[in-house]
XYZ file of C-alpha atoms in Angstrom:
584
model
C 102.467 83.627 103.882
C 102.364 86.512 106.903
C 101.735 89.447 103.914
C 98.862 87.307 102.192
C 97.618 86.677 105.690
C 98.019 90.171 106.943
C 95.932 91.457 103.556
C 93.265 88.188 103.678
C 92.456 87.867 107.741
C 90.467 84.529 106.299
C 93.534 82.736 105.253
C 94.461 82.924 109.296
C 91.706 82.256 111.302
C 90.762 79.209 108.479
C 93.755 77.844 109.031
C 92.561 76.757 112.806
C 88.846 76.243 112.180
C 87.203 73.319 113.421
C 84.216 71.448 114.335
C 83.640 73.399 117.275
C 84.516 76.651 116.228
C 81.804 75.669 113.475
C 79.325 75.243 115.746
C 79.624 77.871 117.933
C 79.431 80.405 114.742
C 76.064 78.698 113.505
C 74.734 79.280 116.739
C 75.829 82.695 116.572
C 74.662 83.361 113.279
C 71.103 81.803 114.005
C 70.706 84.739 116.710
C 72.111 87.477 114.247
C 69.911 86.383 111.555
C 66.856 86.499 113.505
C 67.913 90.412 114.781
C 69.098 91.148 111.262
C 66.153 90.479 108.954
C 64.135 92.635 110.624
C 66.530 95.269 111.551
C 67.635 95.640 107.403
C 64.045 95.935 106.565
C 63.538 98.962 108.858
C 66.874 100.956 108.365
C 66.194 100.393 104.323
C 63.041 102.236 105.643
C 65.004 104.918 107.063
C 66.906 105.336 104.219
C 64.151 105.194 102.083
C 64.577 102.695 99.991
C 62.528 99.592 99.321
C 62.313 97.127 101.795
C 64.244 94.499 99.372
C 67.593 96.600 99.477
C 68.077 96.273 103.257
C 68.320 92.679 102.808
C 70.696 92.919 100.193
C 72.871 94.687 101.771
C 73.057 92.563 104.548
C 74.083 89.780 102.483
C 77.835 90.020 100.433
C 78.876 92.734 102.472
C 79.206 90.236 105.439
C 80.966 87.609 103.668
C 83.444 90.147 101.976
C 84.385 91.642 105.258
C 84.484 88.324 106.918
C 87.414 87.767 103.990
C 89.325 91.352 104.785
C 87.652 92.046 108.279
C 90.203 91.524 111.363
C 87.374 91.697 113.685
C 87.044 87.822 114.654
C 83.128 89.571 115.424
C 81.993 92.263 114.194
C 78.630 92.085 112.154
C 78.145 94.328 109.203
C 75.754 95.518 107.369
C 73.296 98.849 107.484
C 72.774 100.816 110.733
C 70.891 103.819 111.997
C 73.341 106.649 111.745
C 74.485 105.983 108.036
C 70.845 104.870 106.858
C 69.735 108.685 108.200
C 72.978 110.269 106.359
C 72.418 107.758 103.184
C 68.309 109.504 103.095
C 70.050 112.942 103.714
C 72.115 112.348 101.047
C 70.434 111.310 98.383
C 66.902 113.080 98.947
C 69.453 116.002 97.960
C 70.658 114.662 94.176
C 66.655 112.236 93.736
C 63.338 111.986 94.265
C 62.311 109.549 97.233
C 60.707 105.759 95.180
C 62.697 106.637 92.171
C 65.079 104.678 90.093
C 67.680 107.313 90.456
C 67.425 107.094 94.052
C 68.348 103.717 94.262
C 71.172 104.392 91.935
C 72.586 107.402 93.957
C 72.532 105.366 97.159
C 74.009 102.286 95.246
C 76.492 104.799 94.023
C 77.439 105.976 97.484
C 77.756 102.744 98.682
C 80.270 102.302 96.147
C 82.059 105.890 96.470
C 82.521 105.070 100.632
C 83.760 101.464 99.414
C 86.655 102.751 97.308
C 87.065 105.469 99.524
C 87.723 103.000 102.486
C 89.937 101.020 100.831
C 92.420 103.864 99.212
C 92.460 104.775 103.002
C 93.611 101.332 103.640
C 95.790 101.074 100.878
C 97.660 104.077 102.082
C 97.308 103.895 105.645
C 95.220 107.244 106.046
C 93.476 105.659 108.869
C 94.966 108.337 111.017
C 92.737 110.825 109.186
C 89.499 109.504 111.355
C 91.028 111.216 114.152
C 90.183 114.659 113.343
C 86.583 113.643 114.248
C 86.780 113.726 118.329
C 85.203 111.074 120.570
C 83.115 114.398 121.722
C 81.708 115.081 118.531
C 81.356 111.682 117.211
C 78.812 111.098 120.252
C 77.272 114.636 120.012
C 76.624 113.466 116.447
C 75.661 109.884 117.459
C 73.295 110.986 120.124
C 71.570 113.904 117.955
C 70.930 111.521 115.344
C 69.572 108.884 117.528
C 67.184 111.663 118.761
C 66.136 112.803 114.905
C 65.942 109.300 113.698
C 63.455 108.673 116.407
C 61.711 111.844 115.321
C 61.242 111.039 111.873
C 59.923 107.761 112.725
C 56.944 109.083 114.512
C 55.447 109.331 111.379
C 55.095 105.838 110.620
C 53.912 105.593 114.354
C 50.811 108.289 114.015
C 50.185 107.205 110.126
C 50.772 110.663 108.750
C 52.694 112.213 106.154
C 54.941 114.338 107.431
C 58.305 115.855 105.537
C 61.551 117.225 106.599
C 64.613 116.202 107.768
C 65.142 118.314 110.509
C 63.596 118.551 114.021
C 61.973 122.117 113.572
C 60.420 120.426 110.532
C 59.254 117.185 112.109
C 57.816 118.909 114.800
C 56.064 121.240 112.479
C 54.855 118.149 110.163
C 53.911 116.218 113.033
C 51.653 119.389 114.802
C 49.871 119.829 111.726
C 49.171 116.176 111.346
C 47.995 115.418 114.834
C 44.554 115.674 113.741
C 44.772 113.128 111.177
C 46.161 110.081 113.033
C 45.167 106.524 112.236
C 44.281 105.047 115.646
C 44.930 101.254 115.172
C 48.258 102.808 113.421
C 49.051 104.226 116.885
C 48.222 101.175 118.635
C 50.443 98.806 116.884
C 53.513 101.460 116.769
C 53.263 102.142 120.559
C 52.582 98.539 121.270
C 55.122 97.537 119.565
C 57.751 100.165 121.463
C 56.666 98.927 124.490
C 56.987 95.446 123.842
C 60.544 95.649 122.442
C 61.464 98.001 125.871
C 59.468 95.275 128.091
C 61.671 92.569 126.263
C 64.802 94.991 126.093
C 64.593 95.486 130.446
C 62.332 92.205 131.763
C 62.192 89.679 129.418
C 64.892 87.789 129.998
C 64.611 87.836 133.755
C 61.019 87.069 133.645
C 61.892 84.133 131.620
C 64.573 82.490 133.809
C 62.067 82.659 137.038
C 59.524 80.546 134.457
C 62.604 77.522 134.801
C 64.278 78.190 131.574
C 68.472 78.242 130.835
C 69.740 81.430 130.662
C 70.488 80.679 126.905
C 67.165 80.070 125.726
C 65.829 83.131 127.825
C 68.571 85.324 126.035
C 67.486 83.912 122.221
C 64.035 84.626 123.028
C 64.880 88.123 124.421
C 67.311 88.588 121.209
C 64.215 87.502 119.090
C 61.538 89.940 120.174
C 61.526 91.787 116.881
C 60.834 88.807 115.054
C 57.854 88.254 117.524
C 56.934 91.706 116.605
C 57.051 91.523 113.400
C 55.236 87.927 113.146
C 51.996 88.999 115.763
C 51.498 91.870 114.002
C 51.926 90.235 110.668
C 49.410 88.128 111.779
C 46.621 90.825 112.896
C 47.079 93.187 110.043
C 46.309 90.283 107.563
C 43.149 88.691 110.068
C 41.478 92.255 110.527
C 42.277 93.440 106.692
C 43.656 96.287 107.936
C 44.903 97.751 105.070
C 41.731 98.683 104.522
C 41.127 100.636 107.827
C 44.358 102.983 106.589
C 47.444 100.938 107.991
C 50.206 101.203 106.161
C 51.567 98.294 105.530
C 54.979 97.073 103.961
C 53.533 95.704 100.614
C 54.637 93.442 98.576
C 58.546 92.477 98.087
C 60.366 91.048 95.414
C 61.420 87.717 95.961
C 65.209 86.594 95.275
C 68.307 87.587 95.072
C 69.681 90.797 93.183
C 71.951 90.169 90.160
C 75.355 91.603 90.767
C 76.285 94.659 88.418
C 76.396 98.242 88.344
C 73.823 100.724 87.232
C 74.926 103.649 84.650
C 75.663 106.537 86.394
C 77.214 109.917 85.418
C 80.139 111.638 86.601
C 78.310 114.642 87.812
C 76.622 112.017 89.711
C 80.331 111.247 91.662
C 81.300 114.642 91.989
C 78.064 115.033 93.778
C 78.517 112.648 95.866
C 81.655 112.335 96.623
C 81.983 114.612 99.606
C 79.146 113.263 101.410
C 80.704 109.439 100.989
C 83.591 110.676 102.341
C 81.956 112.102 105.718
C 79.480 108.810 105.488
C 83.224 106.628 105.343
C 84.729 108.935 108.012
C 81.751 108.381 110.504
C 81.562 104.734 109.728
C 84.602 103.422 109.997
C 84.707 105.098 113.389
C 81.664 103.856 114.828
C 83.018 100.428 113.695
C 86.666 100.256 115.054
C 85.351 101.694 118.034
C 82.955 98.772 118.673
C 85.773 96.282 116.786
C 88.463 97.302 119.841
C 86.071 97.073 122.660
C 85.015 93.769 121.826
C 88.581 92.195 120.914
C 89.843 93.369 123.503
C 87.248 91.073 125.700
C 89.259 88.484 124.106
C 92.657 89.711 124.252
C 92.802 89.618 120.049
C 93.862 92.235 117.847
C 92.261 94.921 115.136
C 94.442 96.062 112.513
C 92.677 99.828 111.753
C 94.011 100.086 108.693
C 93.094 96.430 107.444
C 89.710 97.717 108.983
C 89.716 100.104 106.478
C 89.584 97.657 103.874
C 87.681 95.084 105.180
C 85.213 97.683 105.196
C 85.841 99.149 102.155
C 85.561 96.004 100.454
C 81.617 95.440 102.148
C 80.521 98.710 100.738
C 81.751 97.782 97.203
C 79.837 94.532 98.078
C 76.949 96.428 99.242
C 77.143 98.498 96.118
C 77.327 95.870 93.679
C 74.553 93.989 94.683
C 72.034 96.612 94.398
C 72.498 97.720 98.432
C 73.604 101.254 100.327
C 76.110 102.278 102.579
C 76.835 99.821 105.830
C 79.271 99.506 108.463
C 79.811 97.207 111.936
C 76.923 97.946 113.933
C 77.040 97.804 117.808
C 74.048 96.193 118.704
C 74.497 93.268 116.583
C 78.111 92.752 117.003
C 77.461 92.873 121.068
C 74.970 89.834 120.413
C 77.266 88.043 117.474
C 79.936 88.219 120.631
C 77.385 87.105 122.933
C 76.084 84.462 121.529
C 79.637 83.171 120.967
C 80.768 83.792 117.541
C 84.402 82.545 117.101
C 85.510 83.679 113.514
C 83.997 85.868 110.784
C 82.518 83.029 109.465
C 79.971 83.719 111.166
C 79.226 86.480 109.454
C 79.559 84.284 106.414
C 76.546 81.946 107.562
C 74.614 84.818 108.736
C 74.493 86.176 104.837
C 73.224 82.745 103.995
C 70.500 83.156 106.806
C 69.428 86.539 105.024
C 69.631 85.155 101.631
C 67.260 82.277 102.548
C 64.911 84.820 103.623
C 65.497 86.683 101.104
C 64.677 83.594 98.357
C 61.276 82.250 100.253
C 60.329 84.557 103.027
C 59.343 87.925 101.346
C 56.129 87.146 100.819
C 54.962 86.824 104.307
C 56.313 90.201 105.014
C 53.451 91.408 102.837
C 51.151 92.667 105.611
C 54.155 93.663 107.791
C 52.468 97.192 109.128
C 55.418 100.167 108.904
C 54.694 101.221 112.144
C 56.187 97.811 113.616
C 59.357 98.491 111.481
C 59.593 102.396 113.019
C 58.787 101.067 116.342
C 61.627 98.751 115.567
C 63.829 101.834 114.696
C 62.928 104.228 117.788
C 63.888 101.512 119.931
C 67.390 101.031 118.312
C 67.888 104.353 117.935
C 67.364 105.442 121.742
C 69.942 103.134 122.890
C 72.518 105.426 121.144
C 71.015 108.703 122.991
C 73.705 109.035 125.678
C 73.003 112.364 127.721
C 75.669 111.196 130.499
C 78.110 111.441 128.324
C 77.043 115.204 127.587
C 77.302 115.718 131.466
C 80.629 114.324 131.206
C 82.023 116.310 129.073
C 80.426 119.399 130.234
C 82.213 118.832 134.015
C 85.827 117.719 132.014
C 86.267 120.590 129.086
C 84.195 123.233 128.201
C 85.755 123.506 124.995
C 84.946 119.851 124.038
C 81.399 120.337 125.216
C 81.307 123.027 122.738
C 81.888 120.906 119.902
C 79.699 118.313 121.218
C 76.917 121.092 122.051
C 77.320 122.470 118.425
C 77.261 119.076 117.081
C 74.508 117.885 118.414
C 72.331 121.637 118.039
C 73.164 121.810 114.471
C 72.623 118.263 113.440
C 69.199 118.736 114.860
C 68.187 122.086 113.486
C 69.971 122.129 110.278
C 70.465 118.760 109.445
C 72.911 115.500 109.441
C 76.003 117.071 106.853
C 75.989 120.205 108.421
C 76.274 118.810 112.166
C 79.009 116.837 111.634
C 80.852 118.926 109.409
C 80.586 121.876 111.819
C 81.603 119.425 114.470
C 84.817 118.506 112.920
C 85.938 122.258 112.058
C 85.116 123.344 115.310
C 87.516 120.278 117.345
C 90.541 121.550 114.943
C 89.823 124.578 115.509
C 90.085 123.894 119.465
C 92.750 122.093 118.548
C 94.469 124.926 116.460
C 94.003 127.180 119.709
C 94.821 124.874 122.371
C 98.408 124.244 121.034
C 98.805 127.545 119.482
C 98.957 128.423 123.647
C 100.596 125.833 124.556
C 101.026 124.977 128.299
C 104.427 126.580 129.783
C 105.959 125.916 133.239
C 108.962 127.597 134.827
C 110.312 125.302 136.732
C 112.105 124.087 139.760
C 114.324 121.030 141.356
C 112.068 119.333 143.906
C 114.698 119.524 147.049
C 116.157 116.032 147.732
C 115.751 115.052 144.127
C 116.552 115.292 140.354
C 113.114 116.137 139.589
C 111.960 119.769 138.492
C 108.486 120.683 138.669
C 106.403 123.754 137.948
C 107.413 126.581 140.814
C 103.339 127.424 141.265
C 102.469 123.773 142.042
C 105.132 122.844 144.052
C 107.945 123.455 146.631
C 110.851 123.603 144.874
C 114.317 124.925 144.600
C 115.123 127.863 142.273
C 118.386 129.677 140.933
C 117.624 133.318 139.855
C 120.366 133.505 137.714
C 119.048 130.445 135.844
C 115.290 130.211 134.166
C 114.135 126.795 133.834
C 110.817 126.621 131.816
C 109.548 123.198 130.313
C 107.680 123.831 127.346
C 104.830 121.014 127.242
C 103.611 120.655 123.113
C 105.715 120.182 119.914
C 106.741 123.030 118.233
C 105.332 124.445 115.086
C 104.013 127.569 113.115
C 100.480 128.485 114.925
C 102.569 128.264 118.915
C 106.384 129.256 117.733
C 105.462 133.143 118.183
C 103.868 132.602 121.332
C 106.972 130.703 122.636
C 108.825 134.141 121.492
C 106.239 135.937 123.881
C 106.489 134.354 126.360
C 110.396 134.105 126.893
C 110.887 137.468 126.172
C 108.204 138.055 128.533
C 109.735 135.978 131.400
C 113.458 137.552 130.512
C 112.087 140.971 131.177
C 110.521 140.607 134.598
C 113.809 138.930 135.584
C 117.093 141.267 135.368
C 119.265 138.654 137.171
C 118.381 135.827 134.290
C 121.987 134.800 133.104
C 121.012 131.502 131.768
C 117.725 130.245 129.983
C 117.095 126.440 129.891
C 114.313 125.096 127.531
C 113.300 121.728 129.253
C 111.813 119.898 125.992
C 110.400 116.240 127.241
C 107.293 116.991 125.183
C 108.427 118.058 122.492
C 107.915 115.498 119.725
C 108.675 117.908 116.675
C 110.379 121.149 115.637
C 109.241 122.391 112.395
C 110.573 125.506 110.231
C 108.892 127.958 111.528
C 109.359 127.018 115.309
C 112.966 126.414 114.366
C 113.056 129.703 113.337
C 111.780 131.193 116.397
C 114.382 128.958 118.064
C 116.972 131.166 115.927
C 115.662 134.492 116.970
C 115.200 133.408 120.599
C 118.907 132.995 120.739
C 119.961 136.287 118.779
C 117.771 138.074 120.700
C 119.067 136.223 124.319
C 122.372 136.494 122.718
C 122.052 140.460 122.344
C 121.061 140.722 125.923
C 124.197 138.921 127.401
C 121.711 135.614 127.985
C 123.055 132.322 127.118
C 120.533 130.029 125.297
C 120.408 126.304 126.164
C 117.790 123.408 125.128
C 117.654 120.012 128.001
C 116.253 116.535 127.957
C 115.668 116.555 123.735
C 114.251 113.637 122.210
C 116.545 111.812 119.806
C 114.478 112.554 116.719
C 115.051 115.983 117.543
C 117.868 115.948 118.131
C 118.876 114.326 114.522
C 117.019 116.998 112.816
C 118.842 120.260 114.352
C 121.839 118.047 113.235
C 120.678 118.959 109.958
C 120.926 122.507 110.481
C 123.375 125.129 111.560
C 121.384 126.160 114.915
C 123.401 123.910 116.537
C 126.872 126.200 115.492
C 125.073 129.407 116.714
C 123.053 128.514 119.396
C 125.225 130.841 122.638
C 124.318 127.547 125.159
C 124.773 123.685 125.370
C 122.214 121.273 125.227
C 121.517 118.763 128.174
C 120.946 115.136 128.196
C 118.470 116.329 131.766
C 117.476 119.378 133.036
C 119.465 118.156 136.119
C 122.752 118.375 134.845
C 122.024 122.077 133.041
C 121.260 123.588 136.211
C 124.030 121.795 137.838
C 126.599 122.838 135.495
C 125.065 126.667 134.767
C 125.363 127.171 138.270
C 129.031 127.734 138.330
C 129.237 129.346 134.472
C 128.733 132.916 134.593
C 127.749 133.990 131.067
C 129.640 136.561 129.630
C 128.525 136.276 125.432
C 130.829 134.526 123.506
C 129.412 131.576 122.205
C 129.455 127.935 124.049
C 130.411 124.773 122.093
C 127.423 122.804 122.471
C 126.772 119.409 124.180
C 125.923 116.702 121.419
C 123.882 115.209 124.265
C 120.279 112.926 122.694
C 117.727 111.076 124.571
């Protein structure tokens, strides 16, 4: 019963559910449903899609992660960041309104669905971590800022291509001329209305006498009031005929689960980019998924995550949607609103499918510029330039990766930003622990404690050098451990002993424990003895393995404590010491 439970989260939780429990997640989904159908209209917009598709995919994805999900709240379905990548994408392999464009982004849906789950399958969550909290929000942030670019378009009633900012800026210049005035009114009416509800709504409502729970479902519903006013004026002033654009008509009902035909080419094409689009989303959601459980002191299993996802994007796939993940702003008001369980999510996908059965035709005379106006405002909540200033005063080599990020995402484009990002933070990485940070140190006096000699006051033996080595050992730092004893040995003719203090050291590989080797022929050779302290037990059972411990000159030390205390008195003089079988 745990394994089933541990692979189907549902069987858990539905073991406890209840009357209340059900209410509390109908009350929940109400509010979701009334941010979501306007909010999957608008990023199918984004991606450039039909209307239609957004709603689909905001239907069986969030019952099949409320089956696999461990999130007790997070709401799937599409969001900005992978509705941009999904249009940068596939305006790449298809023409924009064309059947093979909905195929390729049903396709990737499908591609980042598997992907997700073979992660899962195999625990390759870990693999998310080469994309740094720094570049994740230098990509996050950039995006937010070309997202809200490309929606200006929609906002003037212009054409305008490109999908970077040079271009949008260009497109936009050239177009300024030819803007539709009542488009511009109802697309910066519409921003300011959602940022007056975003900031004062909610406030203004409780000084009118209402509860604080009806202000905050009004406040939640302001799209919807968007959407319905301006529903209601395009279709009383005709003005489709005065050059609005409006939404048009959509299909009514639900789509009829299946697969289109697709080639392999079509996969191979693809399959990079889902992989990046997985990488980014699964991120983004785990990240929101943690904060929020642990509000609640529950638990999110990353790489049941992985599936749960997974599982939505094959969902998303099969019934005729695009990529999606857990989006923060809905899950903060799915939490908010008091959402128990996933079922939730469950009743939210019923919400969507009502609306998707007998509301479509109102959305007729839905003007775009009310759905980009709908966008910019999401979007600029993700813009976080304090974080940049963060960073920047913390590590300038993080800011680096963030700065490139977030430059080359907007000048060359979505793939390129964050795949530059992620080369560039192992890269850091490669350098930071191929230098890794080395201390000779000291015994603080009055203690057992040694510390680094330029940091503090402490007590040294010049026939002994203690230096604590503070990264695991492997092939890009071994040589410059070399260096740097040799180094040290040199400017130090009374060195009798060397003691490597290894707390930090998590790992030896082959190389390194090569290195090791030489260190002590060389040390060896120049009458030094060689000794290792305070090695983890892991270590310790892989040296076991090997004959280093038979040659190495020195003994190792359960604490860096009792090696200087016992080298004191030992005078080297070559032959070889039996060594300590001392672990930690």
């Amino acid at each position: 019963m745990n394994r089933i439970e541990t692979f189907l989260p549902i069987v858990a939780w539905g073991k406890a559910y209840n009357r209340s429990v059900l209410t509390s997640d109908l009350v929940a989904a109400m509010i979701v449903t009334i941010m979501l159908i306007p909010q999957s209209l608008a990023y199918a917009m984004l991606a450039e899609l039909p209307p239609e598709v957004g709603l689909y995919a905001s239907i069986l994805p969030l019952v099949a992660y409320a089956i696999f999900g461990t999130s007790r709240v997070l709401a799937v379905g599409p969001v900005a960041v992978v509705s941009l990548m999904t249009a940068s994408v596939v305006g790449q392999v298809a023409a924009q309104g064309t059947a093979d464009y909905l195929t390729a982004a049903i396709v990737l849906a499908l591609l980042s669905g598997v992907i997700l789950v073979l992660m899962g399958v195999f625990r390759l969550g870990f693999l998310a971590n080469f994309l740094s909290r720094p570049v994740i929000s230098g990509f996050i942030t950039a995006s937010g800022l070309l997202i809200a670019a490309s929606q200006l378009k929609h906002i003037f009633g212009v054409p305008v291509k490109g999908d970077t900012l040079p271009e949008i800026a260009e497109g936009l210049l050239s177009q300024a001329g030819n803007a539709n005035p009542i488009t511009l009114v109802i697309g910066v009416g519409v921003v300011a209305f959602l940022f007056f509800a975003r900031t004062r709504l909610k406030g203004l409502l409780n000084r009118t006498g209402l509860n604080s729970r009806l202000s905050d479902i009004i406040t939640k519903a302001s799209p919807i009031l968007a959407v319905a006013a301006t529903i209601l004026i395009a279709g009383a002033f005709d003005l489709a005929d005065h050059g609005v654009v409006l939404v048009g008509s959509i299909p009514r009902g639900l789509p009829v689960p299946g697969i289109p035909a697709f080639s392999l080419d079509l996969v191979a094409t693809l399959a990079g980019p889902a992989l990046l689009i997985s990488a980014i989303g699964f991120v983004e959601s785990v990240s929101v998924a943690q904060t929020l459980a642990s509000k609640r002191r529950q638990r999110i299993v990353p790489d049941q995550e992985l599936i749960g996802l997974g599982a939505a994007n094959i969902a998303s796939g099969i019934s005729s949607g695009f990529p999606v993940t857990g989006g923060f702003a809905r899950s903060v008001v799915n939490f908010d609103a008091g959402a128990e369980t996933p079922a939730a999510g469950i009743f939210t996908a019923v919400g969507i499918a009502i609306a998707t059965l007998f509301l479509t035709p109102l959305l007729a005379n839905l003007p775009q510029a009310t759905l980009a106006a709908t966008i910019i405002v999401a979007v600029l909540s993700l813009v976080d330039f304090k974080a940049i200033g963060a960073v920047f005063g913390y590590s300038k080599a993080d800011f680096a990766a963030m700065a490139t990020t977030i430059l080359i995402t907007l000048f060359w484009g979505v793939e390129p930003g964050v795949l530059s990002g992620v080369l560039l933070s192992l890269a850091l990485h490669l350098y930071r622990t191929s230098r890794p940070h080395m201390a000779v140190v000291g015994l603080v006096p009055g203690t057992e404690h040694f510390r680094n000699i330029n940091r503090h006051k402490v007590v040294t033996d010049p026939p002994i050098l203690s230096i604590r080595v503070d990264e695991s050992l492997y092939f890009a730092n071994s040589r410059y451990l070399e260096d740097r004893i040799a180094a040290l040995v040199s400017d130090s003719p009374d060195i009798r002993h060397v003691v490597l203090m290894c707390p930090a050291v998590n790992d030896i590989d082959a190389s390194a424990l090569e290195s090791l080797e030489e260190i002590n022929h060389r040390l060896k050779d120049a009458g030094i003895g060689f000794h290792l302290s305070e090695v983890k037990g892991p270590v310790m059972d892989r040296l076991k393995k090997t004959d280093f411990l038979e040659k190495l000159t020195g003994k190792i030390f359960l604490s860096q404590y009792e090696a200087v205390t016992s080298l004191r008195t030992v005078p080297y003089t070559g032959a070889v010491m039996a060594p300590a079988m001392m672990t930690s």
